[in-house]
Amino acid sequence: MSAPSAPPPGPLLDRYRAGDLRALARAVTLAEAGLPAARPLLRAARERGARAVVLGVTGSPGSGKSTLTDALIAFLRQRGQRVAVLAVDPSSPYSGGAILGDRIRMLRHHADEGVFVRSLASRGALGGLSERTLGVLALMEGAGFDWVILETVGVGQSEVDVAAACDHTLLVLTPAGGDGVQAFKAGIMEIADVIAVNKADLPGADRTIRELMAAQGLGAHDQHTWFAPIRRTVAAKGEGIGAIVAAVEAHRAHLGAEGLQRRREARAALEVRTLVQERLLRRARELGRDLYARVARGDLDADDAADTLLRGNL
């Protein structure tokens, strides 16, 4: 399938700046494809500054992340706030595209001009986020939304990039399957700013909350440590959603302007680093075939081959 053609940047840029959701959708398509036409749009997005609350929603598969995200949209819209959602989905091993899509989830919001939902393939990224995720997030922020929610694919221990990509991280767990203990063992709790024990009407919710509270006290902490508030939710019924939003807003107040700036700088570092990695890997694919053959034959050391690719002396 051919890449999307690049439209004249002027009209699209003007429509994006005016808040046209169709222009935003087109801009996201260009950014996801990595086309040069996306760059003026990305610059415009960043010139507007970061005003949105950027919330990452992560957790194990089956914990109800999508249902909880849908309930968050409904709650925030009742408050009159505009919401954009970027749902990072597993990639098809054949096409590389998202297996699940925004047309499947959150359909009840499709006619609401205050809601924008888009799916993005993870492309097999170990951190759960592809190299284009952060650019898409920036476009959504620049479009003037009050909240931007990044719902990640849910791949377990490797899914820690979300903490660097967002202002706040919501970890979604369930009472079943020992999710609390597993989260602590995998180190995922370290990235959580707020914890939702979803499906809290199931047996074992009290035990899970006790385990989580005990686990929080085991780590190094002092009087300035933020202990992630643990909130019960039943997302399918819309229960506990207000408490989640309040906890996120409390964490934002805890961070303050300086803390938010540090998190934005961490996001910028992640974005630049992932783009550098992408370009180096592309260069290796394009130019390294003969080098690989020489390494395989024993004619060249792998370290020397890597240095040759980085220097460009082929």
Short mmCIF file of C-alpha atoms in Angstrom, two decimals:
data_model
loop_
_atom_site.label_atom_id
_atom_site.label_comp_id
_atom_site.label_asym_id
_atom_site.label_seq_id
_atom_site.Cartn_x
_atom_site.Cartn_y
_atom_site.Cartn_z
CA MET A 1 0.00 0.00 0.00
CA SER A 2 1.41 3.38 -0.99
CA ALA A 3 2.11 6.06 1.58
CA PRO A 4 -0.38 8.95 1.85
CA SER A 5 0.37 11.76 -0.55
CA ALA A 6 1.54 15.03 0.98
CA PRO A 7 -1.08 17.80 0.62
CA PRO A 8 -0.17 21.46 0.26
CA PRO A 9 0.88 22.39 3.83
CA GLY A 10 -0.73 25.85 3.85
CA PRO A 11 -4.47 25.02 3.78
CA LEU A 12 -4.07 21.97 6.02
CA LEU A 13 -1.98 23.93 8.49
CA ASP A 14 -4.56 26.73 8.63
CA ARG A 15 -7.39 24.25 9.20
CA TYR A 16 -5.40 22.46 11.91
CA ARG A 17 -4.71 25.73 13.71
CA ALA A 18 -8.44 26.55 13.51
CA GLY A 19 -9.29 23.33 15.35
CA ASP A 20 -10.72 21.38 12.40
CA LEU A 21 -10.92 17.73 13.50
CA ARG A 22 -10.66 16.49 9.91
CA ALA A 23 -7.41 18.41 9.57
CA LEU A 24 -6.21 16.87 12.84
CA ALA A 25 -7.04 13.40 11.53
CA ARG A 26 -5.07 14.11 8.34
CA ALA A 27 -2.17 15.52 10.34
CA VAL A 28 -2.08 12.36 12.48
CA THR A 29 -1.99 10.22 9.33
CA LEU A 30 0.97 12.19 7.98
CA ALA A 31 2.82 12.03 11.30
CA GLU A 32 2.23 8.31 11.68
CA ALA A 33 3.62 7.75 8.19
CA GLY A 34 6.69 9.88 9.02
CA LEU A 35 6.17 12.13 5.99
CA PRO A 36 7.95 15.52 5.69
CA ALA A 37 4.55 17.24 5.28
CA ALA A 38 3.90 16.51 8.97
CA ARG A 39 6.77 18.69 10.19
CA PRO A 40 5.08 22.13 9.81
CA LEU A 41 2.07 20.72 11.61
CA LEU A 42 4.21 19.35 14.44
CA ARG A 43 5.98 22.69 14.78
CA ALA A 44 2.62 24.48 14.94
CA ALA A 45 1.42 22.06 17.61
CA ARG A 46 4.43 22.72 19.80
CA GLU A 47 4.28 26.48 19.26
CA ARG A 48 0.85 26.51 20.91
CA GLY A 49 2.38 25.13 24.10
CA ALA A 50 1.37 22.21 26.28
CA ARG A 51 -1.89 22.92 28.11
CA ALA A 52 -3.66 19.57 28.12
CA VAL A 53 -3.59 17.02 30.90
CA VAL A 54 -1.80 14.09 29.26
CA LEU A 55 -2.80 10.86 30.97
CA GLY A 56 -1.34 7.44 30.20
CA VAL A 57 -3.60 4.46 30.90
CA THR A 58 -1.74 1.17 31.20
CA GLY A 59 -2.15 -2.25 32.74
CA SER A 60 -2.38 -5.91 31.93
CA PRO A 61 -4.60 -7.17 29.08
CA GLY A 62 -8.12 -7.78 30.27
CA SER A 63 -7.96 -5.26 33.10
CA GLY A 64 -10.58 -3.07 31.43
CA LYS A 65 -8.41 -0.21 30.17
CA SER A 66 -10.64 0.54 27.19
CA THR A 67 -13.82 0.44 29.27
CA LEU A 68 -12.24 2.72 31.85
CA THR A 69 -11.03 5.11 29.15
CA ASP A 70 -14.54 5.20 27.70
CA ALA A 71 -15.94 6.02 31.16
CA LEU A 72 -13.32 8.77 31.60
CA ILE A 73 -14.41 10.33 28.31
CA ALA A 74 -18.04 10.37 29.43
CA PHE A 75 -17.17 11.89 32.83
CA LEU A 76 -14.94 14.60 31.39
CA ARG A 77 -17.48 15.50 28.72
CA GLN A 78 -20.10 15.96 31.42
CA ARG A 79 -17.74 18.57 32.88
CA GLY A 80 -17.60 20.28 29.49
CA GLN A 81 -13.99 19.34 28.77
CA ARG A 82 -12.75 18.24 25.34
CA VAL A 83 -10.97 14.87 25.18
CA ALA A 84 -8.61 13.25 22.68
CA VAL A 85 -7.71 9.57 22.95
CA LEU A 86 -4.80 7.79 21.32
CA ALA A 87 -5.31 4.04 21.62
CA VAL A 88 -2.11 2.11 20.93
CA ASP A 89 -3.10 -1.32 19.66
CA PRO A 90 -1.21 -4.55 18.92
CA SER A 91 0.23 -4.64 15.42
CA SER A 92 -0.79 -7.16 12.82
CA PRO A 93 2.19 -9.42 12.07
CA TYR A 94 1.21 -9.24 8.39
CA SER A 95 0.35 -5.61 7.63
CA GLY A 96 1.91 -3.85 10.63
CA GLY A 97 -1.39 -2.04 11.19
CA ALA A 98 -3.47 -1.93 14.34
CA ILE A 99 -5.48 -5.09 14.95
CA LEU A 100 -8.05 -3.26 17.06
CA GLY A 101 -9.29 0.16 16.02
CA ASP A 102 -11.11 3.22 17.23
CA ARG A 103 -14.14 2.20 15.12
CA ILE A 104 -14.55 -0.84 17.37
CA ARG A 105 -14.14 0.88 20.73
CA MET A 106 -15.80 3.99 22.15
CA LEU A 107 -18.41 4.12 19.38
CA ARG A 108 -20.90 6.05 21.47
CA HIS A 109 -18.69 9.16 21.23
CA HIS A 110 -18.25 9.16 17.45
CA ALA A 111 -20.71 12.02 16.82
CA ASP A 112 -19.37 14.22 19.65
CA GLU A 113 -17.29 17.12 18.30
CA GLY A 114 -15.61 17.37 21.70
CA VAL A 115 -14.09 13.90 21.40
CA PHE A 116 -11.36 12.67 19.06
CA VAL A 117 -10.31 9.01 19.12
CA ARG A 118 -7.54 7.51 17.04
CA SER A 119 -5.81 4.13 16.99
CA LEU A 120 -2.09 3.70 16.43
CA ALA A 121 -0.23 0.46 15.87
CA SER A 122 2.49 -0.41 18.38
CA ARG A 123 4.60 -1.82 15.50
CA GLY A 124 6.11 -4.30 17.91
CA ALA A 125 7.81 -1.62 20.03
CA LEU A 126 9.08 -3.20 23.25
CA GLY A 127 8.04 -0.22 25.34
CA GLY A 128 4.49 -0.46 23.99
CA LEU A 129 4.88 2.79 22.00
CA SER A 130 6.03 3.18 18.42
CA GLU A 131 8.46 5.90 17.35
CA ARG A 132 5.55 8.01 16.02
CA THR A 133 3.40 7.98 19.15
CA LEU A 134 4.83 11.12 20.70
CA GLY A 135 4.41 13.18 17.55
CA VAL A 136 0.76 12.16 17.39
CA LEU A 137 0.33 13.11 21.06
CA ALA A 138 1.83 16.54 20.32
CA LEU A 139 -0.66 17.08 17.47
CA MET A 140 -3.55 16.24 19.79
CA GLU A 141 -2.26 18.61 22.46
CA GLY A 142 -1.84 21.37 19.89
CA ALA A 143 -5.44 20.94 18.76
CA GLY A 144 -6.66 22.47 22.01
CA PHE A 145 -8.04 19.50 23.93
CA ASP A 146 -8.31 19.71 27.71
CA TRP A 147 -7.34 16.08 28.22
CA VAL A 148 -5.27 13.77 26.02
CA ILE A 149 -5.46 10.11 27.03
CA LEU A 150 -2.91 7.57 25.81
CA GLU A 151 -4.24 4.05 26.24
CA THR A 152 -1.40 1.59 25.80
CA VAL A 153 -1.38 -1.91 24.42
CA GLY A 154 -0.86 -3.65 27.76
CA VAL A 155 2.19 -5.85 27.35
CA GLY A 156 3.40 -6.07 30.93
CA GLN A 157 6.90 -5.39 32.18
CA SER A 158 8.23 -3.75 29.02
CA GLU A 159 5.47 -1.16 29.02
CA VAL A 160 7.26 1.61 30.86
CA ASP A 161 7.73 4.21 28.10
CA VAL A 162 4.24 5.49 28.92
CA ALA A 163 5.63 7.05 32.10
CA ALA A 164 8.05 9.17 30.05
CA ALA A 165 5.42 9.97 27.43
CA CYS A 166 2.72 11.37 29.73
CA ASP A 167 2.22 13.84 32.56
CA HIS A 168 0.48 11.22 34.68
CA THR A 169 0.24 7.43 34.54
CA LEU A 170 -2.87 5.50 35.57
CA LEU A 171 -2.21 1.82 36.26
CA VAL A 172 -5.30 -0.38 35.88
CA LEU A 173 -5.37 -3.66 37.82
CA THR A 174 -8.05 -6.21 38.66
CA PRO A 175 -8.73 -8.36 41.73
CA ALA A 176 -8.47 -11.59 39.74
CA GLY A 177 -5.18 -13.32 38.97
CA GLY A 178 -3.00 -11.67 41.62
CA ASP A 179 -2.57 -8.51 39.53
CA GLY A 180 -1.33 -6.50 42.49
CA VAL A 181 1.50 -8.89 43.33
CA GLN A 182 2.45 -9.31 39.68
CA ALA A 183 2.56 -5.55 39.17
CA PHE A 184 4.93 -5.20 42.09
CA LYS A 185 7.17 -8.05 40.88
CA ALA A 186 7.36 -6.60 37.38
CA GLY A 187 8.21 -3.12 38.63
CA ILE A 188 5.21 -1.59 36.90
CA MET A 189 4.02 0.02 40.13
CA GLU A 190 7.06 2.30 40.00
CA ILE A 191 5.57 4.15 37.02
CA ALA A 192 2.08 4.53 38.53
CA ASP A 193 0.89 7.94 39.72
CA VAL A 194 -2.66 6.68 40.29
CA ILE A 195 -3.85 3.08 40.60
CA ALA A 196 -7.33 1.88 39.67
CA VAL A 197 -8.46 -1.48 40.99
CA ASN A 198 -11.04 -2.05 38.28
CA LYS A 199 -13.85 -4.60 38.40
CA ALA A 200 -13.85 -3.90 42.12
CA ASP A 201 -17.22 -5.65 42.47
CA LEU A 202 -15.40 -8.98 41.99
CA PRO A 203 -14.22 -11.05 44.96
CA GLY A 204 -10.70 -10.25 46.13
CA ALA A 205 -10.79 -6.47 45.64
CA ASP A 206 -10.10 -5.76 49.32
CA ARG A 207 -7.16 -8.16 49.33
CA THR A 208 -5.69 -6.60 46.19
CA ILE A 209 -5.90 -3.13 47.72
CA ARG A 210 -4.22 -4.32 50.92
CA GLU A 211 -1.41 -5.94 48.89
CA LEU A 212 -0.89 -2.77 46.88
CA MET A 213 -0.76 -0.57 49.97
CA ALA A 214 1.73 -2.93 51.61
CA ALA A 215 3.87 -3.01 48.46
CA GLN A 216 3.99 0.79 48.31
CA GLY A 217 5.53 0.93 51.74
CA LEU A 218 8.36 -1.45 50.81
CA GLY A 219 10.07 0.93 48.40
CA ALA A 220 12.47 3.71 49.34
CA HIS A 221 10.53 6.81 50.34
CA ASP A 222 10.65 9.98 52.40
CA GLN A 223 8.28 12.77 53.36
CA HIS A 224 8.18 14.03 49.76
CA THR A 225 7.33 10.68 48.15
CA TRP A 226 4.08 10.53 46.20
CA PHE A 227 2.23 7.32 47.01
CA ALA A 228 -0.11 6.54 44.13
CA PRO A 229 -3.70 6.80 45.37
CA ILE A 230 -5.52 3.48 45.01
CA ARG A 231 -9.12 3.85 43.85
CA ARG A 232 -11.86 1.29 43.29
CA THR A 233 -13.63 1.42 39.95
CA VAL A 234 -16.29 -0.54 38.14
CA ALA A 235 -15.77 1.05 34.75
CA ALA A 236 -18.58 -0.87 33.04
CA LYS A 237 -21.03 0.86 35.42
CA GLY A 238 -19.22 4.20 35.51
CA GLU A 239 -18.44 3.81 39.20
CA GLY A 240 -15.40 5.47 40.79
CA ILE A 241 -14.47 7.53 37.72
CA GLY A 242 -14.74 10.87 39.51
CA ALA A 243 -12.31 9.64 42.16
CA ILE A 244 -9.79 8.73 39.44
CA VAL A 245 -10.01 12.19 37.86
CA ALA A 246 -9.66 13.83 41.27
CA ALA A 247 -6.56 11.73 42.02
CA VAL A 248 -4.97 12.72 38.69
CA GLU A 249 -5.66 16.38 39.39
CA ALA A 250 -4.17 16.01 42.89
CA HIS A 251 -1.01 14.55 41.37
CA ARG A 252 -0.84 17.46 38.95
CA ALA A 253 -0.98 19.88 41.86
CA HIS A 254 1.72 17.83 43.64
CA LEU A 255 4.04 18.09 40.62
CA GLY A 256 3.60 21.82 40.20
CA ALA A 257 4.97 23.77 37.25
CA GLU A 258 8.55 22.57 37.77
CA GLY A 259 7.57 18.92 38.06
CA LEU A 260 5.44 19.10 34.92
CA GLN A 261 8.30 20.76 33.04
CA ARG A 262 10.66 17.94 34.05
CA ARG A 263 8.17 15.40 32.74
CA ARG A 264 7.82 17.31 29.47
CA GLU A 265 11.60 17.33 29.10
CA ALA A 266 11.65 13.56 29.67
CA ARG A 267 9.05 13.21 26.93
CA ALA A 268 11.14 15.30 24.54
CA ALA A 269 14.20 13.16 25.30
CA LEU A 270 12.21 9.98 24.61
CA GLU A 271 10.88 11.36 21.33
CA VAL A 272 14.28 12.43 20.03
CA ARG A 273 15.87 9.14 21.14
CA THR A 274 13.24 6.99 19.42
CA LEU A 275 13.55 8.96 16.19
CA VAL A 276 17.35 8.60 16.24
CA GLN A 277 16.97 4.86 16.78
CA GLU A 278 14.48 4.61 13.94
CA ARG A 279 16.77 6.40 11.51
CA LEU A 280 19.81 4.39 12.51
CA LEU A 281 17.91 1.13 12.05
CA ARG A 282 16.62 2.27 8.67
CA ARG A 283 20.17 3.14 7.62
CA ALA A 284 21.35 -0.26 8.82
CA ARG A 285 18.66 -2.00 6.77
CA GLU A 286 19.45 0.00 3.65
CA LEU A 287 23.25 -0.09 3.78
CA GLY A 288 24.28 -2.96 5.96
CA ARG A 289 23.60 -6.09 3.91
CA ASP A 290 27.19 -6.55 2.75
CA LEU A 291 28.41 -5.78 6.27
CA TYR A 292 26.16 -8.47 7.71
CA ALA A 293 27.53 -10.99 5.24
CA ARG A 294 31.10 -10.07 6.17
CA VAL A 295 30.32 -10.43 9.89
CA ALA A 296 28.70 -13.81 9.22
CA ARG A 297 31.82 -14.97 7.32
CA GLY A 298 34.08 -13.78 10.11
CA ASP A 299 35.73 -11.15 7.90
CA LEU A 300 34.56 -8.30 10.13
CA ASP A 301 33.88 -7.83 13.82
CA ALA A 302 30.31 -6.86 14.75
CA ASP A 303 31.55 -3.84 16.71
CA ASP A 304 33.51 -2.64 13.70
CA ALA A 305 30.46 -3.11 11.50
CA ALA A 306 28.36 -1.01 13.89
CA ASP A 307 31.00 1.71 13.96
CA THR A 308 31.13 1.69 10.16
CA LEU A 309 27.35 2.18 9.92
CA LEU A 310 27.39 5.03 12.43
CA ARG A 311 30.24 6.80 10.64
CA GLY A 312 28.68 6.23 7.24
CA ASN A 313 32.01 5.04 5.80
CA LEU A 314 30.64 2.34 3.51
#
